[in-house]
Amino acid sequence: MVTTTAAFDAALSRLTIDLGAVRLNYRRLCRELNGVPCAGVVKADGYGLGADRVAPVLYEEGCRTFFVATFDEAVALRHVLSGDTMADAEIACLNGLLARTEASFVEHRITPVINAVEQIGRWRDQGHKEGRPLPAMLHLDTGMNRLGLDGREMERVAADPTALEGVDWRYAISHLAIADEPDHPMNGQQLARFTAMRARLPVSMRASLANSSGIFLGSAFHHDLGRPGIALYGGRPAADRENPMLCPIRIEGRILQIRTVEPGWTVGYGGTWRAQRETRIATVAAGYADGYLRSLSSAGRVAVGGRLCDVVGRVSMDSITVDVTDLPEAAVAPGGVVEVLGPTVTPDLMADAGGTIGYELLTGLGSRYVRHYIDTSA
Ligand SMILES: *Cc1c(COP(=O)(O)O)cnc(C)c1O
């Protein structure tokens, strides 16, 4: 399936995205949800993988509800999910309903995820103008303390039987703060708060609580809609469990040069790494300008033919330096490629080594890689 294009031949590094793995991850999450519908969270350009490519694949797999963060992301996605075939997809905008954007939400058929009582009023008024109640979701804050109706706003809604009238409520949603730690008591506390808050709403509505990690907390967290993001893209749902998801991305870095460094010499900026033995160093074309974290200086790994090798010295803007002394000489040559990120050097492995999380790593992938989409399930 991987065709070596002229663009890659000329390029230094390539990012291959396997939409087939995204498909299988979606199916895996659907199995876990056991009949409860599964949305797709494709904010931040599908966590860096390309929302315009990921969303249609999820649609083909049966996904009908999509979440993005910003209004601009929603409009861009509506252009993708449109026409005769995919126009019934619902696109929800998590950042809420900003003032004076109401008509634009209607024009592009975007569902606002309403975060405050004030937004309800504006959306109801817009519905009156349109002559029909408009679709919206209601975000309830159960402990994240980031977005959604807080306790005080909840009192206002609970005390007024008309508070939610005039809107076509699709779902009440809330977001888990510590779902990646399955045994953390906060999970049960948020679930209980969600149940209590929903019971106080003047109208009943369907509900959605579980993100990727939440889906693996069991059916009590599933309600009427799963809302996974990172698991679709191969991120682990729980830090201390085996990752059941497939890694859809692979970054191949081109070897620019091989050199032998004598003992006592240093490698890279700052002279932070010193050779203890005669060392063969491969310089690979991927640097912090490509999203390769500088915190992986003398901490990252790359894979050559499935074998892990250490990144030594500082990460540069355009390259890293790798100790390949222990590999057979024939395995590494200028022009060859190493796995910078992929099935062996997984995003989680790399994120742990670099002091961050898979989410930040994926959304920070640079734009300099030649992008290449495949579908191994097709
Ligand atoms: C980002 C986000 C998700 C998806 O979370 P993952 O951990 O990536 O599965 C779900 N719901 C809300 C409100 C979000 O902001």
GROMACS .gro file of N, CA, C and O in nm, residues 252-346:
model
  380
  252GLU      N    1   0.881   0.842   0.920
  252GLU     CA    2   1.010   0.790   0.877
  252GLU      C    3   1.103   0.906   0.853
  252GLU      O    4   1.072   0.997   0.776
  253GLY      N    5   1.215   0.903   0.922
  253GLY     CA    6   1.314   1.009   0.906
  253GLY      C    7   1.429   0.960   0.819
  253GLY      O    8   1.477   0.847   0.835
  254ARG      N    9   1.471   1.043   0.730
  254ARG     CA   10   1.579   1.008   0.638
  254ARG      C   11   1.714   1.022   0.708
  254ARG      O   12   1.737   1.119   0.780
  255ILE      N   13   1.803   0.923   0.688
  255ILE     CA   14   1.940   0.936   0.739
  255ILE      C   15   2.018   1.026   0.642
  255ILE      O   16   2.030   0.995   0.524
  256LEU      N   17   2.067   1.137   0.695
  256LEU     CA   18   2.137   1.233   0.611
  256LEU      C   19   2.285   1.199   0.598
  256LEU      O   20   2.346   1.216   0.494
  257GLN      N   21   2.342   1.149   0.708
  257GLN     CA   22   2.486   1.126   0.711
  257GLN      C   23   2.518   1.030   0.825
  257GLN      O   24   2.445   1.024   0.924
  258ILE      N   25   2.627   0.955   0.808
  258ILE     CA   26   2.678   0.869   0.916
  258ILE      C   27   2.821   0.912   0.943
  258ILE      O   28   2.897   0.936   0.850
  259ARG      N   29   2.856   0.920   1.070
  259ARG     CA   30   2.995   0.956   1.101
  259ARG      C   31   3.041   0.874   1.222
  259ARG      O   32   2.960   0.819   1.297
  260THR      N   33   3.173   0.865   1.236
  260THR     CA   34   3.230   0.797   1.351
  260THR      C   35   3.290   0.903   1.443
  260THR      O   36   3.367   0.989   1.398
  261VAL      N   37   3.251   0.897   1.568
  261VAL     CA   38   3.297   0.995   1.667
  261VAL      C   39   3.393   0.926   1.763
  261VAL      O   40   3.360   0.820   1.819
  262GLU      N   41   3.510   0.985   1.780
  262GLU     CA   42   3.611   0.925   1.867
  262GLU      C   43   3.574   0.948   2.014
  262GLU      O   44   3.506   1.047   2.046
  263PRO      N   45   3.618   0.859   2.103
  263PRO     CA   46   3.590   0.877   2.246
  263PRO      C   47   3.636   1.014   2.294
  263PRO      O   48   3.742   1.062   2.251
  264GLY      N   49   3.556   1.076   2.379
  264GLY     CA   50   3.591   1.206   2.434
  264GLY      C   51   3.529   1.323   2.360
  264GLY      O   52   3.517   1.432   2.415
  265TRP      N   53   3.489   1.303   2.237
  265TRP     CA   54   3.425   1.411   2.163
  265TRP      C   55   3.276   1.421   2.201
  265TRP      O   56   3.215   1.324   2.242
  266THR      N   57   3.221   1.541   2.183
  266THR     CA   58   3.080   1.561   2.215
  266THR      C   59   2.999   1.569   2.086
  266THR      O   60   3.054   1.592   1.978
  267VAL      N   61   2.868   1.554   2.099
  267VAL     CA   62   2.777   1.558   1.984
  267VAL      C   63   2.673   1.667   2.008
  267VAL      O   64   2.608   1.669   2.113
  268GLY      N   65   2.659   1.756   1.913
  268GLY     CA   66   2.546   1.850   1.913
  268GLY      C   67   2.569   1.976   1.994
  268GLY      O   68   2.671   1.995   2.060
  269TYR      N   69   2.469   2.067   1.988
  269TYR     CA   70   2.471   2.194   2.060
  269TYR      C   71   2.495   2.172   2.209
  269TYR      O   72   2.440   2.078   2.268
  270GLY      N   73   2.573   2.258   2.265
  270GLY     CA   74   2.594   2.254   2.410
  270GLY      C   75   2.692   2.147   2.454
  270GLY      O   76   2.729   2.143   2.571
  271GLY      N   77   2.730   2.060   2.361
  271GLY     CA   78   2.823   1.952   2.397
  271GLY      C   79   2.772   1.869   2.512
  271GLY      O   80   2.847   1.829   2.602
  272THR      N   81   2.645   1.841   2.515
  272THR     CA   82   2.582   1.778   2.632
  272THR      C   83   2.602   1.628   2.636
  272THR      O   84   2.581   1.565   2.740
  273TRP      N   85   2.640   1.568   2.523
  273TRP     CA   86   2.661   1.422   2.521
  273TRP      C   87   2.803   1.395   2.474
  273TRP      O   88   2.848   1.453   2.374
  274ARG      N   89   2.874   1.308   2.545
  274ARG     CA   90   3.014   1.281   2.514
  274ARG      C   91   3.031   1.132   2.486
  274ARG      O   92   2.982   1.048   2.562
  275ALA      N   93   3.100   1.100   2.378
  275ALA     CA   94   3.122   0.960   2.340
  275ALA      C   95   3.217   0.895   2.439
  275ALA      O   96   3.323   0.949   2.469
  276GLN      N   97   3.177   0.777   2.491
  276GLN     CA   98   3.262   0.700   2.582
  276GLN      C   99   3.344   0.598   2.505
  276GLN      O  100   3.440   0.542   2.557
  277ARG      N  101   3.302   0.570   2.385
  277ARG     CA  102   3.368   0.469   2.300
  277ARG      C  103   3.363   0.523   2.158
  277ARG      O  104   3.300   0.626   2.133
  278GLU      N  105   3.427   0.455   2.067
  278GLU     CA  106   3.414   0.492   1.927
  278GLU      C  107   3.266   0.470   1.888
  278GLU      O  108   3.214   0.360   1.905
  279THR      N  109   3.201   0.576   1.845
  279THR     CA  110   3.056   0.573   1.828
  279THR      C  111   3.017   0.608   1.686
  279THR      O  112   3.067   0.707   1.631
  280ARG      N  113   2.929   0.528   1.629
  280ARG     CA  114   2.874   0.564   1.498
  280ARG      C  115   2.746   0.644   1.519
  280ARG      O  116   2.655   0.600   1.591
  281ILE      N  117   2.744   0.760   1.460
  281ILE     CA  118   2.630   0.851   1.477
  281ILE      C  119   2.559   0.867   1.343
  281ILE      O  120   2.624   0.900   1.241
  282ALA      N  121   2.427   0.844   1.343
  282ALA     CA  122   2.346   0.872   1.225
  282ALA      C  123   2.271   1.002   1.249
  282ALA      O  124   2.206   1.019   1.352
  283THR      N  125   2.283   1.095   1.154
  283THR     CA  126   2.208   1.220   1.163
  283THR      C  127   2.079   1.203   1.082
  283THR      O  128   2.084   1.170   0.964
  284VAL      N  129   1.966   1.220   1.151
  284VAL     CA  130   1.835   1.189   1.093
  284VAL      C  131   1.754   1.318   1.077
  284VAL      O  132   1.753   1.403   1.168
  285ALA      N  133   1.686   1.330   0.964
  285ALA     CA  134   1.613   1.453   0.932
  285ALA      C  135   1.477   1.459   1.001
  285ALA      O  136   1.374   1.423   0.945
  286ALA      N  137   1.479   1.502   1.127
  286ALA     CA  138   1.356   1.535   1.200
  286ALA      C  139   1.404   1.614   1.320
  286ALA      O  140   1.491   1.568   1.394
  287GLY      N  141   1.353   1.734   1.336
  287GLY     CA  142   1.398   1.817   1.447
  287GLY      C  143   1.281   1.886   1.514
  287GLY      O  144   1.165   1.853   1.487
  288TYR      N  145   1.312   1.980   1.601
  288TYR     CA  146   1.201   2.041   1.675
  288TYR      C  147   1.109   2.123   1.585
  288TYR      O  148   0.993   2.144   1.618
  289ALA      N  149   1.158   2.164   1.467
  289ALA     CA  150   1.069   2.233   1.373
  289ALA      C  151   0.965   2.137   1.315
  289ALA      O  152   0.866   2.179   1.256
  290ASP      N  153   0.988   2.007   1.330
  290ASP     CA  154   0.892   1.906   1.286
  290ASP      C  155   0.805   1.857   1.401
  290ASP      O  156   0.729   1.762   1.385
  291GLY      N  157   0.819   1.919   1.516
  291GLY     CA  158   0.744   1.874   1.633
  291GLY      C  159   0.819   1.771   1.714
  291GLY      O  160   0.765   1.716   1.809
  292TYR      N  161   0.945   1.740   1.674
  292TYR     CA  162   1.024   1.647   1.755
  292TYR      C  163   1.071   1.721   1.880
  292TYR      O  164   1.150   1.815   1.872
  293LEU      N  165   1.022   1.678   1.994
  293LEU     CA  166   1.039   1.754   2.117
  293LEU      C  167   1.186   1.773   2.155
  293LEU      O  168   1.263   1.677   2.156
  294ARG      N  169   1.223   1.893   2.189
  294ARG     CA  170   1.360   1.919   2.230
  294ARG      C  171   1.390   1.850   2.364
  294ARG      O  172   1.505   1.819   2.394
  295SER      N  173   1.285   1.824   2.439
  295SER     CA  174   1.305   1.754   2.567
  295SER      C  175   1.345   1.608   2.545
  295SER      O  176   1.376   1.537   2.640
  296LEU      N  177   1.346   1.561   2.420
  296LEU     CA  178   1.394   1.426   2.390
  296LEU      C  179   1.544   1.422   2.366
  296LEU      O  180   1.599   1.317   2.331
  297SER      N  181   1.611   1.536   2.386
  297SER     CA  182   1.756   1.539   2.376
  297SER      C  183   1.817   1.434   2.469
  297SER      O  184   1.786   1.432   2.589
  298SER      N  185   1.899   1.345   2.414
  298SER     CA  186   1.961   1.233   2.488
  298SER      C  187   1.857   1.153   2.567
  298SER      O  188   1.891   1.091   2.669
  299ALA      N  189   1.732   1.153   2.523
  299ALA     CA  190   1.627   1.079   2.593
  299ALA      C  191   1.536   1.002   2.498
  299ALA      O  192   1.473   0.904   2.537
  300GLY      N  193   1.528   1.047   2.372
  300GLY     CA  194   1.438   0.981   2.276
  300GLY      C  195   1.500   0.854   2.219
  300GLY      O  196   1.617   0.821   2.244
  301ARG      N  197   1.416   0.780   2.148
  301ARG     CA  198   1.460   0.660   2.078
  301ARG      C  199   1.407   0.665   1.937
  301ARG      O  200   1.301   0.724   1.913
  302VAL      N  201   1.476   0.602   1.844
  302VAL     CA  202   1.420   0.575   1.712
  302VAL      C  203   1.436   0.425   1.689
  302VAL      O  204   1.511   0.358   1.762
  303ALA      N  205   1.366   0.371   1.591
  303ALA     CA  206   1.375   0.228   1.562
  303ALA      C  207   1.434   0.209   1.422
  303ALA      O  208   1.392   0.274   1.327
  304VAL      N  209   1.533   0.121   1.417
  304VAL     CA  210   1.592   0.085   1.287
  304VAL      C  211   1.570  -0.065   1.271
  304VAL      O  212   1.622  -0.144   1.351
  305GLY      N  213   1.489  -0.102   1.172
  305GLY     CA  214   1.457  -0.244   1.154
  305GLY      C  215   1.402  -0.305   1.281
  305GLY      O  216   1.433  -0.419   1.315
  306GLY      N  217   1.320  -0.229   1.354
  306GLY     CA  218   1.256  -0.281   1.475
  306GLY      C  219   1.344  -0.273   1.599
  306GLY      O  220   1.299  -0.306   1.708
  307ARG      N  221   1.472  -0.232   1.584
  307ARG     CA  222   1.560  -0.221   1.703
  307ARG      C  223   1.569  -0.076   1.749
  307ARG      O  224   1.588   0.015   1.669
  308LEU      N  225   1.558  -0.058   1.879
  308LEU     CA  226   1.559   0.078   1.933
  308LEU      C  227   1.701   0.130   1.947
  308LEU      O  228   1.790   0.059   1.991
  309CYS      N  229   1.722   0.255   1.907
  309CYS     CA  230   1.852   0.321   1.921
  309CYS      C  231   1.830   0.455   1.992
  309CYS      O  232   1.728   0.520   1.974
  310ASP      N  233   1.931   0.497   2.069
  310ASP     CA  234   1.919   0.620   2.149
  310ASP      C  235   1.946   0.745   2.067
  310ASP      O  236   2.041   0.749   1.989
  311VAL      N  237   1.864   0.846   2.091
  311VAL     CA  238   1.895   0.980   2.045
  311VAL      C  239   1.999   1.036   2.141
  311VAL      O  240   1.979   1.033   2.262
  312VAL      N  241   2.113   1.082   2.088
  312VAL     CA  242   2.219   1.136   2.175
  312VAL      C  243   2.245   1.283   2.140
  312VAL      O  244   2.239   1.322   2.024
  313GLY      N  245   2.268   1.362   2.241
  313GLY     CA  246   2.289   1.504   2.221
  313GLY      C  247   2.158   1.577   2.201
  313GLY      O  248   2.050   1.516   2.202
  314ARG      N  249   2.169   1.708   2.186
  314ARG     CA  250   2.049   1.792   2.176
  314ARG      C  251   1.976   1.771   2.044
  314ARG      O  252   2.038   1.749   1.940
  315VAL      N  253   1.846   1.781   2.051
  315VAL     CA  254   1.762   1.785   1.931
  315VAL      C  255   1.785   1.920   1.864
  315VAL      O  256   1.776   2.024   1.930
  316SER      N  257   1.817   1.921   1.735
  316SER     CA  258   1.832   2.046   1.661
  316SER      C  259   1.701   2.084   1.594
  316SER      O  260   1.604   2.009   1.599
  317MET      N  261   1.700   2.197   1.525
  317MET     CA  262   1.579   2.240   1.456
  317MET      C  263   1.539   2.141   1.347
  317MET      O  264   1.422   2.110   1.330
  318ASP      N  265   1.638   2.090   1.275
  318ASP     CA  266   1.609   2.010   1.156
  318ASP      C  267   1.659   1.867   1.163
  318ASP      O  268   1.640   1.791   1.069
  319SER      N  269   1.725   1.831   1.272
  319SER     CA  270   1.781   1.695   1.278
  319SER      C  271   1.800   1.649   1.422
  319SER      O  272   1.804   1.728   1.516
  320ILE      N  273   1.814   1.515   1.431
  320ILE     CA  274   1.855   1.452   1.556
  320ILE      C  275   1.976   1.364   1.526
  320ILE      O  276   1.999   1.326   1.411
  321THR      N  277   2.051   1.330   1.630
  321THR     CA  278   2.167   1.244   1.615
  321THR      C  279   2.144   1.118   1.696
  321THR      O  280   2.101   1.124   1.813
  322VAL      N  281   2.169   1.002   1.632
  322VAL     CA  282   2.132   0.872   1.688
  322VAL      C  283   2.255   0.784   1.697
  322VAL      O  284   2.334   0.776   1.601
  323ASP      N  285   2.271   0.715   1.809
  323ASP     CA  286   2.381   0.620   1.827
  323ASP      C  287   2.344   0.487   1.761
  323ASP      O  288   2.257   0.415   1.811
  324VAL      N  289   2.410   0.456   1.650
  324VAL     CA  290   2.380   0.332   1.577
  324VAL      C  291   2.499   0.235   1.581
  324VAL      O  292   2.508   0.143   1.499
  325THR      N  293   2.586   0.254   1.679
  325THR     CA  294   2.707   0.173   1.688
  325THR      C  295   2.678   0.023   1.692
  325THR      O  296   2.749  -0.057   1.633
  326ASP      N  297   2.572  -0.014   1.763
  326ASP     CA  298   2.545  -0.156   1.784
  326ASP      C  299   2.468  -0.222   1.671
  326ASP      O  300   2.437  -0.341   1.679
  327LEU      N  301   2.435  -0.145   1.569
  327LEU     CA  302   2.364  -0.206   1.455
  327LEU      C  303   2.466  -0.255   1.352
  327LEU      O  304   2.574  -0.198   1.340
  328PRO      N  305   2.431  -0.361   1.277
  328PRO     CA  306   2.519  -0.404   1.169
  328PRO      C  307   2.541  -0.288   1.071
  328PRO      O  308   2.448  -0.212   1.044
  329GLU      N  309   2.661  -0.278   1.023
  329GLU     CA  310   2.695  -0.164   0.939
  329GLU      C  311   2.602  -0.150   0.820
  329GLU      O  312   2.568  -0.040   0.777
  330ALA      N  313   2.560  -0.266   0.765
  330ALA     CA  314   2.476  -0.264   0.645
  330ALA      C  315   2.335  -0.211   0.673
  330ALA      O  316   2.263  -0.174   0.582
  331ALA      N  317   2.296  -0.208   0.801
  331ALA     CA  318   2.157  -0.171   0.835
  331ALA      C  319   2.133  -0.021   0.825
  331ALA      O  320   2.019   0.023   0.814
  332VAL      N  321   2.241   0.057   0.832
  332VAL     CA  322   2.224   0.202   0.827
  332VAL      C  323   2.317   0.262   0.722
  332VAL      O  324   2.436   0.234   0.722
  333ALA      N  325   2.258   0.342   0.637
  333ALA     CA  326   2.337   0.410   0.534
  333ALA      C  327   2.271   0.542   0.503
  333ALA      O  328   2.149   0.556   0.520
  334PRO      N  329   2.347   0.640   0.458
  334PRO     CA  330   2.286   0.767   0.420
  334PRO      C  331   2.177   0.741   0.315
  334PRO      O  332   2.195   0.659   0.226
  335GLY      N  333   2.064   0.809   0.330
  335GLY     CA  334   1.952   0.789   0.237
  335GLY      C  335   1.852   0.688   0.290
  335GLY      O  336   1.738   0.683   0.245
  336GLY      N  337   1.894   0.606   0.386
  336GLY     CA  338   1.802   0.511   0.446
  336GLY      C  339   1.704   0.581   0.539
  336GLY      O  340   1.717   0.702   0.564
  337VAL      N  341   1.607   0.507   0.590
  337VAL     CA  342   1.509   0.569   0.679
  337VAL      C  343   1.502   0.495   0.811
  337VAL      O  344   1.527   0.375   0.817
  338VAL      N  345   1.471   0.570   0.916
  338VAL     CA  346   1.449   0.511   1.047
  338VAL      C  347   1.307   0.546   1.091
  338VAL      O  348   1.249   0.644   1.044
  339GLU      N  349   1.251   0.465   1.180
  339GLU     CA  350   1.119   0.497   1.236
  339GLU      C  351   1.138   0.595   1.350
  339GLU      O  352   1.193   0.561   1.455
  340VAL      N  353   1.094   0.717   1.328
  340VAL     CA  354   1.101   0.819   1.432
  340VAL      C  355   0.983   0.805   1.528
  340VAL      O  356   0.994   0.826   1.649
  341LEU      N  357   0.867   0.771   1.471
  341LEU     CA  358   0.745   0.753   1.549
  341LEU      C  359   0.662   0.650   1.475
  341LEU      O  360   0.658   0.651   1.352
  342GLY      N  361   0.599   0.559   1.548
  342GLY     CA  362   0.520   0.456   1.481
  342GLY      C  363   0.490   0.340   1.572
  342GLY      O  364   0.485   0.356   1.694
  343PRO      N  365   0.472   0.222   1.513
  343PRO     CA  366   0.432   0.106   1.593
  343PRO      C  367   0.536   0.070   1.700
  343PRO      O  368   0.499   0.019   1.805
  344THR      N  369   0.665   0.093   1.674
  344THR     CA  370   0.768   0.059   1.773
  344THR      C  371   0.792   0.175   1.869
  344THR      O  372   0.788   0.159   1.991
  345VAL      N  373   0.819   0.292   1.813
  345VAL     CA  374   0.833   0.412   1.897
  345VAL      C  375   0.696   0.478   1.902
  345VAL      O  376   0.666   0.570   1.827
  346THR      N  377   0.610   0.428   1.990
  346THR     CA  378   0.471   0.476   1.991
  346THR      C  379   0.463   0.618   2.046
  346THR      O  380   0.553   0.662   2.119
   0.00000   0.00000   0.00000
